[in-house]
Amino acid sequence: MSRNAPLVGIIMGSDSDLAVMRRASEVLTEVGVSSETTIVSAHRTPLRMVEYAQQAAGRGLKVIVAGAGGAAHLPGMVASLTSLPVVGVPVSGRKLDGLDSLLSIVQMPRGVPVATVAVNNAENGGLLAARIIGLSDQAVAERIRARAEKSANDVLERARRLEAVGPAEYGE
Amino acid sequence: MSRNAPLVGIIMGSDSDLAVMRRASEVLTEVGVSSETTIVSAHRTPLRMVEYAQQAAGRGLKVIVAGAGGAAHLPGMVASLTSLPVVGVPVSGRKLDGLDSLLSIVQMPRGVPVATVAVNNAENGGLLAARIIGLSDQAVAERIRARAEKSANDVLERARRLEAVGPAEYGE
Amino acid sequence: MSRNAPLVGIIMGSDSDLAVMRRASEVLTEVGVSSETTIVSAHRTPLRMVEYAQQAAGRGLKVIVAGAGGAAHLPGMVASLTSLPVVGVPVSGRKLDGLDSLLSIVQMPRGVPVATVAVNNAENGGLLAARIIGLSDQAVAERIRARAEKSANDVLERARRLEAVGPAEYGE
Amino acid sequence: MSRNAPLVGIIMGSDSDLAVMRRASEVLTEVGVSSETTIVSAHRTPLRMVEYAQQAAGRGLKVIVAGAGGAAHLPGMVASLTSLPVVGVPVSGRKLDGLDSLLSIVQMPRGVPVATVAVNNAENGGLLAARIIGLSDQAVAERIRARAEKSANDVLERARRLEAVGPAEYGE
Amino acid sequence: MSRNAPLVGIIMGSDSDLAVMRRASEVLTEVGVSSETTIVSAHRTPLRMVEYAQQAAGRGLKVIVAGAGGAAHLPGMVASLTSLPVVGVPVSGRKLDGLDSLLSIVQMPRGVPVATVAVNNAENGGLLAARIIGLSDQAVAERIRARAEKSANDVLERARRLEAVGPAEYGE
Amino acid sequence: MSRNAPLVGIIMGSDSDLAVMRRASEVLTEVGVSSETTIVSAHRTPLRMVEYAQQAAGRGLKVIVAGAGGAAHLPGMVASLTSLPVVGVPVSGRKLDGLDSLLSIVQMPRGVPVATVAVNNAENGGLLAARIIGLSDQAVAERIRARAEKSANDVLERARRLEAVGPAEYGE
Amino acid sequence: MSRNAPLVGIIMGSDSDLAVMRRASEVLTEVGVSSETTIVSAHRTPLRMVEYAQQAAGRGLKVIVAGAGGAAHLPGMVASLTSLPVVGVPVSGRKLDGLDSLLSIVQMPRGVPVATVAVNNAENGGLLAARIIGLSDQAVAERIRARAEKSANDVLERARRLEAVGPAEYGE
Amino acid sequence: MSRNAPLVGIIMGSDSDLAVMRRASEVLTEVGVSSETTIVSAHRTPLRMVEYAQQAAGRGLKVIVAGAGGAAHLPGMVASLTSLPVVGVPVSGRKLDGLDSLLSIVQMPRGVPVATVAVNNAENGGLLAARIIGLSDQAVAERIRARAEKSANDVLERARRLEAVGPAEYGE
């Protein structure tokens, strides 16, 4: 169901980013937000990027989640070509621990914001898009709340178990 | 007008952050989004922070823009207490150039995203909130587009002048 | 014995931090300081965190040792909700080598200190709590001194062996 | 009064650190904790440092607050020569924004903790010492609480004023 | 003369970069390479950027020198839209000392190189372009060699003076 | 063919860099630019380095691609001994992720530029040389364009497949 | 032979540093400089450290090579307790890639220098000591020169082989 | 006197480094070590650098102190061209706080050590050279010891004054 009439476009510079970015798709499905996932490379397919960004609003997308590594230009360039909110997910490469992609995404100049999340944290990229969608979709907002509650309960349960057995016996 | 029925809550940990954060308020007014601005300190008024975050959605806020410096906990803590989208603005202190606040804001764990913008870039914090509001308010979206167009025209005009007089004569 | 009437509360944001934080519990037991260990997530259970911090002194805790990773807000938030000394242990994630958690914990604003120790060094988190407890418990202070002496003797013994066999033959 | 029977020893590597470290003394006086302040250089007076650290407990000191810059060895060396809790205050030099002193102080090996606070934040160094003293002195603990409450009220008052006049008119 | 039939296009994201980038123009004039200077913003005028990059080769440009700050996308995006060599000049902003722009420019993915020079070193940006032009223009190559020789002689002269008067008397 | 009459000299400080640098040779062969590859160590064979750099232009080389790690002096020193364009490839060592070599290569003083590419990205080192060669060799320029087009088509094909099967089923 | 009448004292904070530091001993033996190797912990055996440093010159040592990790205080503290030249070798820990130990060792205050070498590069620590010894021992100086020449010849031989077989066939 | 028969050669890449490097000359004069000071640029006068380094030992120099900024190649290149001990002084530029020059100097490969001191700390560069000279010149060693003793006494005197007047009254 989530692949029809997508509200969120998930894009990445290379299919090698999919191992990280897939999580955005999964979490959006989990909270009932339809999404599409594709590859749009700022550097290898710049014109496709222009087209994708310019057509996004017209195609009914509400949020774009863009993941990229290294000199990560995709999120910022897309943000300069649309008025939709754009979420940036820094993907770490083999060196520099994603600091290069984080700075390349977050340090946008005045006028063109990118909503940056943590390095490799595509789950948060998806959830941020869901929070935005949830502003106009009560069911989504409710699922986000339920998800947070479930997460809290999970912490409480583990806390109780840890308190019961003690840190020495607790099997992570 | 922008102080009635605010859609965006702009908060900061200290009034010393206002020199940076005021820009968020200004740009929201510019694109016709009502906002409120106040001080909510994660470390000095933690219970006020809990209250503010928990009541935000009920009070009609759609987005919270939170600025903080150093060990900047305000945006992430607020995000953990509401399902609204939360925008984080890292404010630089006297040392470390805001790298501490940037990492403290952006590196949130899975489940609780903060939409982080550039160090000291409260204008982008405001504009990101405006893009989100613009999803359900065509007039706002239109003003964002007009603003971007005006900015593009401003570049073109300066470019023409620079091309005309040359870099040696161009007065910045 | 160390789980009754705990003087030190060891908390962490997730049970995935236990592999690091368990060491705080062990070292406290070693020097005869009772402790409790549980999970308190700043972001997933913020209200539990408020409650835990506010009740800590009343429950007889003297020191709180809090470990967290990434945008590590737990130690600082707890410190803002209690007047007890709070020790922060930065836990490294998969990227950035714990620099994010170190800065998120140590760079607290004026008024709310967190006693930060080295990245992943929960042993020192526990020992710092023990030094504090030792101020009013001679037996604990004595055990800390004995432990340091044993550690010094261990160095001396290894030094003698290394001097005897030489660096080429010494088996680490 | 605070210079008699000191409970906290405030030391620094050079009198050039006093502009930063003086704040530790002031805040301790403010919450009624007696302290002494002197210069102890790890590198220029290493034997004085050994003596100071070894005699601290016997002289009745409960906590040592040590500030140092650059390759900041003073806090860690003192911690290796006493079982008292030692608080380290990284002092920034002209270059590197105190990152060198922060890492030199906080990254202590297992066995010898230093309670590190933020760069140049001697106020927090003093307050951390006060929290520790407050464990066995109710009057001090009460003054710390009162100070935090006053700080919270100050935030609330500024927040009310900011809400009343708006961000454009608020004079920082 | 150097503004006719330009071989090198010098572009920057904003006229605020001109204080840095003007040096590229000057040094190219100095070695007899014609250049043009204009403003092309990746984020404010993305389509102008596409057009500029795509037409550059056809207009006779041989090298593009692009300066940008923060999330500096201009050099890399231009490099993805042309096969000409593109030189990137990281321009520092108020914070982070240009580390963000350096990483945003240099860390390009495989397939799209940017020839990055030092932070704010537009002189080297220009000289790198000149070295490239000099491959097919002996007069330019000769002027580059003469310039280097003059620079060496200048060092020698200052060295002789320093040796003569000694470091105490030498007026910088 | 590409080993005769080389236009590009690929050098590195040690044969341990060959695992990275070989890629420069391969990509140059791919686009039809002849190259030679050898070892020239700035620190172990400084006079060989002087000789190599001084003779490069005379031997017909047009571009030098120099890779080095750690205190990476080879690219900058070669650039100071020739007027040819020199491309620097930072090679990462076991520690510091190549940040040391990146800064050692890129931060050249005014007057002596090195065209620096991303850490370990010898492919881009080779392609940058090819772009320069392509300025005077249409066949090379055409092959670079064809390569970019092929790369774009590869993205499109993968994008279509990802869109067809969805992110869950797509096998990277 | 090299363990009698040692001229160089090699010390380290823990036998876990021996895997790195052993190389200093080996290279000194190689160039005919006698050395001793032992463990001296700044933090676990501070008084032994004082004694070692104070007696070093009297025992005939000429240079001390000190390796340490994390908050690496050993080299600087020893340098403050002797007038002998002290060489510091930063040893990397599990996190931060040795940046903490590098800064802790190199950033010494005016008056007390430590001759710092690269992270984990105990070979250079040993060779630096050897260069110093070589100032008054022609045989040592000659062996250092011969070693450098051998190293250069090794480069030349590998270069010739690489040139002969080409980068594709060369087996590293 | 100190300019005749110099034992220490102080060199720097540019006379703009003299403001920092002059201190090396002064401190050497102070402890009675003759030195010479001149400009030797790795990048602008590479052949002069080769000559200087190769002739240094023959001219009677015992130690070379080399200061440089940015991509600081001078100390390492000189070290590769002589067997004398070479001391490197990282000089900070306008950006990056000297981290670039520190890493460019200290991270030398195995075989060619540079004795690196703190950023801008030419005094320590000079003193390190003096410690080496002092190994074979008792008068120098004695002056170094006297200087350290004077420095210790200065600390003691300031400490006594600070203790007497208290931190509030002490005028720095």
Short mmCIF file of N, CA and C in Angstrom, two decimals, chain D residues 69-165:
data_model
loop_
_atom_site.label_atom_id
_atom_site.label_comp_id
_atom_site.label_asym_id
_atom_site.label_seq_id
_atom_site.Cartn_x
_atom_site.Cartn_y
_atom_site.Cartn_z
N GLY D 69 45.70 24.52 31.03
CA GLY D 69 45.52 24.67 29.59
C GLY D 69 46.53 23.84 28.81
N GLY D 70 46.34 23.77 27.50
CA GLY D 70 47.26 23.06 26.61
C GLY D 70 47.37 21.59 27.01
N ALA D 71 48.61 21.10 27.05
CA ALA D 71 48.85 19.75 27.55
C ALA D 71 48.62 19.81 29.06
N ALA D 72 47.35 19.73 29.44
CA ALA D 72 46.93 20.04 30.81
C ALA D 72 47.08 18.80 31.69
N HIS D 73 48.21 18.72 32.38
CA HIS D 73 48.52 17.52 33.15
C HIS D 73 48.18 17.67 34.63
N LEU D 74 47.93 18.88 35.09
CA LEU D 74 47.76 19.11 36.51
C LEU D 74 46.62 18.30 37.13
N PRO D 75 45.41 18.37 36.58
CA PRO D 75 44.31 17.65 37.24
C PRO D 75 44.58 16.14 37.33
N GLY D 76 45.02 15.56 36.23
CA GLY D 76 45.24 14.12 36.24
C GLY D 76 46.38 13.70 37.14
N MET D 77 47.45 14.47 37.18
CA MET D 77 48.57 14.11 38.05
C MET D 77 48.16 14.22 39.52
N VAL D 78 47.44 15.29 39.85
CA VAL D 78 46.97 15.42 41.23
C VAL D 78 46.05 14.25 41.58
N ALA D 79 45.19 13.87 40.66
CA ALA D 79 44.28 12.75 40.92
C ALA D 79 45.03 11.45 41.16
N SER D 80 46.23 11.36 40.57
CA SER D 80 47.00 10.13 40.76
C SER D 80 47.73 10.12 42.10
N LEU D 81 47.74 11.26 42.77
CA LEU D 81 48.50 11.38 44.03
C LEU D 81 47.61 11.57 45.25
N THR D 82 46.32 11.48 45.08
CA THR D 82 45.38 11.61 46.20
C THR D 82 44.18 10.72 45.91
N SER D 83 43.41 10.39 46.94
CA SER D 83 42.15 9.68 46.72
C SER D 83 40.96 10.62 46.79
N LEU D 84 41.22 11.89 46.99
CA LEU D 84 40.12 12.86 46.97
C LEU D 84 39.56 12.97 45.56
N PRO D 85 38.29 13.36 45.46
CA PRO D 85 37.78 13.68 44.12
C PRO D 85 38.46 14.94 43.58
N VAL D 86 38.88 14.86 42.32
CA VAL D 86 39.55 15.98 41.66
C VAL D 86 38.72 16.44 40.48
N VAL D 87 38.43 17.73 40.46
CA VAL D 87 37.66 18.33 39.37
C VAL D 87 38.63 19.03 38.43
N GLY D 88 38.50 18.77 37.13
CA GLY D 88 39.40 19.38 36.15
C GLY D 88 38.68 20.43 35.32
N VAL D 89 39.27 21.59 35.19
CA VAL D 89 38.71 22.67 34.37
C VAL D 89 39.66 22.94 33.20
N PRO D 90 39.27 22.56 31.99
CA PRO D 90 40.12 22.86 30.84
C PRO D 90 40.12 24.36 30.55
N VAL D 91 41.29 24.95 30.48
CA VAL D 91 41.41 26.38 30.17
C VAL D 91 41.91 26.50 28.74
N SER D 92 41.20 27.30 27.93
CA SER D 92 41.60 27.40 26.52
C SER D 92 42.81 28.31 26.36
N GLY D 93 43.66 27.94 25.42
CA GLY D 93 44.79 28.80 25.07
C GLY D 93 44.42 29.65 23.87
N ARG D 94 45.43 30.21 23.21
CA ARG D 94 45.14 31.08 22.07
C ARG D 94 44.70 30.31 20.84
N LYS D 95 45.04 29.05 20.80
CA LYS D 95 44.73 28.25 19.63
C LYS D 95 44.03 26.95 20.07
N LEU D 96 43.31 26.35 19.19
CA LEU D 96 42.69 25.03 19.38
C LEU D 96 41.50 25.06 20.33
N ASP D 97 41.10 26.26 20.80
CA ASP D 97 39.82 26.43 21.52
C ASP D 97 39.68 25.54 22.76
N GLY D 98 40.78 25.13 23.33
CA GLY D 98 40.68 24.34 24.55
C GLY D 98 40.46 22.86 24.30
N LEU D 99 40.39 22.47 23.02
CA LEU D 99 40.21 21.05 22.73
C LEU D 99 41.40 20.24 23.24
N ASP D 100 42.59 20.83 23.15
CA ASP D 100 43.77 20.13 23.66
C ASP D 100 43.69 19.94 25.18
N SER D 101 43.29 20.96 25.90
CA SER D 101 43.23 20.81 27.36
C SER D 101 42.06 19.90 27.77
N LEU D 102 40.94 20.01 27.05
CA LEU D 102 39.81 19.12 27.37
C LEU D 102 40.24 17.65 27.25
N LEU D 103 40.84 17.30 26.12
CA LEU D 103 41.23 15.90 25.93
C LEU D 103 42.34 15.49 26.91
N SER D 104 43.27 16.41 27.20
CA SER D 104 44.35 16.09 28.13
C SER D 104 43.84 15.84 29.54
N ILE D 105 42.70 16.42 29.87
CA ILE D 105 42.16 16.27 31.22
C ILE D 105 41.18 15.10 31.30
N VAL D 106 40.31 14.98 30.31
CA VAL D 106 39.20 14.02 30.45
C VAL D 106 39.60 12.59 30.12
N GLN D 107 40.57 12.41 29.22
CA GLN D 107 40.84 11.07 28.70
C GLN D 107 41.77 10.24 29.61
N MET D 108 41.54 10.33 30.92
CA MET D 108 42.38 9.62 31.88
C MET D 108 42.21 8.10 31.77
N PRO D 109 43.28 7.37 32.05
CA PRO D 109 43.21 5.90 31.96
C PRO D 109 42.40 5.31 33.12
N ARG D 110 42.00 4.09 32.95
CA ARG D 110 41.24 3.40 33.99
C ARG D 110 41.98 3.43 35.32
N GLY D 111 41.29 3.77 36.36
CA GLY D 111 41.88 3.76 37.68
C GLY D 111 42.04 5.14 38.29
N VAL D 112 42.15 6.16 37.46
CA VAL D 112 42.41 7.51 37.98
C VAL D 112 41.46 8.52 37.32
N PRO D 113 40.28 8.70 37.89
CA PRO D 113 39.30 9.59 37.27
C PRO D 113 39.58 11.06 37.57
N VAL D 114 39.26 11.91 36.61
CA VAL D 114 39.18 13.36 36.83
C VAL D 114 37.77 13.79 36.42
N ALA D 115 37.10 14.52 37.30
CA ALA D 115 35.75 15.00 37.03
C ALA D 115 35.84 16.26 36.18
N THR D 116 35.73 16.08 34.88
CA THR D 116 35.98 17.18 33.95
C THR D 116 34.72 17.99 33.69
N VAL D 117 34.87 19.31 33.67
CA VAL D 117 33.75 20.19 33.31
C VAL D 117 34.07 20.90 31.99
N ALA D 118 33.19 21.77 31.56
CA ALA D 118 33.33 22.40 30.24
C ALA D 118 34.53 23.34 30.17
N VAL D 119 34.98 23.58 28.96
CA VAL D 119 36.12 24.48 28.71
C VAL D 119 35.86 25.85 29.33
N ASN D 120 36.77 26.28 30.13
CA ASN D 120 36.73 27.61 30.78
C ASN D 120 35.60 27.77 31.79
N ASN D 121 34.90 26.69 32.09
CA ASN D 121 33.73 26.81 32.96
C ASN D 121 34.10 26.54 34.42
N ALA D 122 34.88 27.44 35.00
CA ALA D 122 35.31 27.28 36.39
C ALA D 122 34.12 27.42 37.35
N GLU D 123 33.09 28.13 36.93
CA GLU D 123 31.90 28.19 37.78
C GLU D 123 31.37 26.77 38.02
N ASN D 124 31.30 25.98 36.97
CA ASN D 124 30.84 24.61 37.15
C ASN D 124 31.84 23.77 37.93
N GLY D 125 33.11 24.09 37.79
CA GLY D 125 34.10 23.41 38.62
C GLY D 125 33.82 23.65 40.09
N GLY D 126 33.56 24.89 40.43
CA GLY D 126 33.23 25.21 41.82
C GLY D 126 31.91 24.58 42.26
N LEU D 127 30.92 24.63 41.41
CA LEU D 127 29.61 24.08 41.79
C LEU D 127 29.65 22.57 41.94
N LEU D 128 30.47 21.92 41.15
CA LEU D 128 30.59 20.47 41.29
C LEU D 128 31.21 20.14 42.65
N ALA D 129 32.24 20.89 43.01
CA ALA D 129 32.81 20.72 44.35
C ALA D 129 31.75 20.98 45.41
N ALA D 130 30.96 22.00 45.20
CA ALA D 130 29.92 22.34 46.19
C ALA D 130 28.88 21.22 46.30
N ARG D 131 28.50 20.63 45.19
CA ARG D 131 27.54 19.51 45.24
C ARG D 131 28.11 18.37 46.10
N ILE D 132 29.42 18.14 45.94
CA ILE D 132 30.04 17.07 46.72
C ILE D 132 30.06 17.44 48.20
N ILE D 133 30.47 18.67 48.51
CA ILE D 133 30.46 19.12 49.91
C ILE D 133 29.03 19.07 50.46
N GLY D 134 28.07 19.41 49.62
CA GLY D 134 26.67 19.43 50.04
C GLY D 134 26.13 18.09 50.49
N LEU D 135 26.81 17.01 50.08
CA LEU D 135 26.36 15.68 50.50
C LEU D 135 26.43 15.52 52.03
N SER D 136 27.36 16.24 52.65
CA SER D 136 27.51 16.11 54.10
C SER D 136 27.30 17.45 54.81
N ASP D 137 26.77 18.41 54.10
CA ASP D 137 26.51 19.73 54.71
C ASP D 137 25.18 20.24 54.15
N GLN D 138 24.12 20.05 54.96
CA GLN D 138 22.77 20.40 54.49
C GLN D 138 22.65 21.88 54.10
N ALA D 139 23.35 22.74 54.84
CA ALA D 139 23.24 24.17 54.53
C ALA D 139 23.77 24.47 53.13
N VAL D 140 24.87 23.83 52.77
CA VAL D 140 25.42 24.02 51.42
C VAL D 140 24.45 23.49 50.38
N ALA D 141 23.94 22.28 50.61
CA ALA D 141 22.99 21.69 49.67
C ALA D 141 21.79 22.61 49.49
N GLU D 142 21.36 23.19 50.59
CA GLU D 142 20.20 24.08 50.52
C GLU D 142 20.54 25.32 49.70
N ARG D 143 21.72 25.86 49.89
CA ARG D 143 22.11 27.05 49.11
C ARG D 143 22.24 26.73 47.62
N ILE D 144 22.70 25.53 47.30
CA ILE D 144 22.77 25.13 45.89
C ILE D 144 21.37 25.07 45.30
N ARG D 145 20.46 24.46 46.07
CA ARG D 145 19.07 24.40 45.59
C ARG D 145 18.49 25.80 45.42
N ALA D 146 18.73 26.67 46.40
CA ALA D 146 18.20 28.03 46.33
C ALA D 146 18.77 28.77 45.12
N ARG D 147 20.06 28.53 44.86
CA ARG D 147 20.71 29.16 43.72
C ARG D 147 20.07 28.70 42.41
N ALA D 148 19.81 27.40 42.31
CA ALA D 148 19.17 26.87 41.10
C ALA D 148 17.77 27.44 40.94
N GLU D 149 17.08 27.58 42.07
CA GLU D 149 15.71 28.12 42.02
C GLU D 149 15.74 29.58 41.57
N LYS D 150 16.69 30.31 42.12
CA LYS D 150 16.83 31.71 41.71
C LYS D 150 17.14 31.80 40.21
N SER D 151 17.97 30.91 39.73
CA SER D 151 18.31 30.90 38.32
C SER D 151 17.07 30.59 37.47
N ALA D 152 16.27 29.64 37.95
CA ALA D 152 15.03 29.30 37.24
C ALA D 152 14.09 30.51 37.22
N ASN D 153 13.96 31.18 38.37
CA ASN D 153 13.08 32.34 38.42
C ASN D 153 13.57 33.45 37.50
N ASP D 154 14.86 33.57 37.42
CA ASP D 154 15.42 34.56 36.52
C ASP D 154 15.04 34.26 35.07
N VAL D 155 15.12 32.98 34.69
CA VAL D 155 14.69 32.58 33.35
C VAL D 155 13.22 32.93 33.14
N LEU D 156 12.39 32.58 34.14
CA LEU D 156 10.95 32.82 34.00
C LEU D 156 10.66 34.31 33.82
N GLU D 157 11.34 35.12 34.60
CA GLU D 157 11.11 36.56 34.52
C GLU D 157 11.50 37.10 33.14
N ARG D 158 12.65 36.66 32.65
CA ARG D 158 13.07 37.10 31.33
C ARG D 158 12.12 36.57 30.25
N ALA D 159 11.67 35.32 30.45
CA ALA D 159 10.73 34.74 29.49
C ALA D 159 9.45 35.58 29.44
N ARG D 160 8.96 35.96 30.63
CA ARG D 160 7.73 36.77 30.65
C ARG D 160 7.95 38.10 29.95
N ARG D 161 9.10 38.70 30.21
CA ARG D 161 9.37 39.98 29.57
C ARG D 161 9.48 39.82 28.06
N LEU D 162 10.16 38.78 27.62
CA LEU D 162 10.30 38.54 26.19
C LEU D 162 8.94 38.29 25.54
N GLU D 163 8.12 37.50 26.23
CA GLU D 163 6.78 37.24 25.69
C GLU D 163 5.97 38.54 25.62
N ALA D 164 6.20 39.42 26.60
CA ALA D 164 5.42 40.66 26.67
C ALA D 164 5.81 41.64 25.57
N VAL D 165 7.12 41.82 25.39
CA VAL D 165 7.54 42.85 24.43
C VAL D 165 7.83 42.29 23.05
#
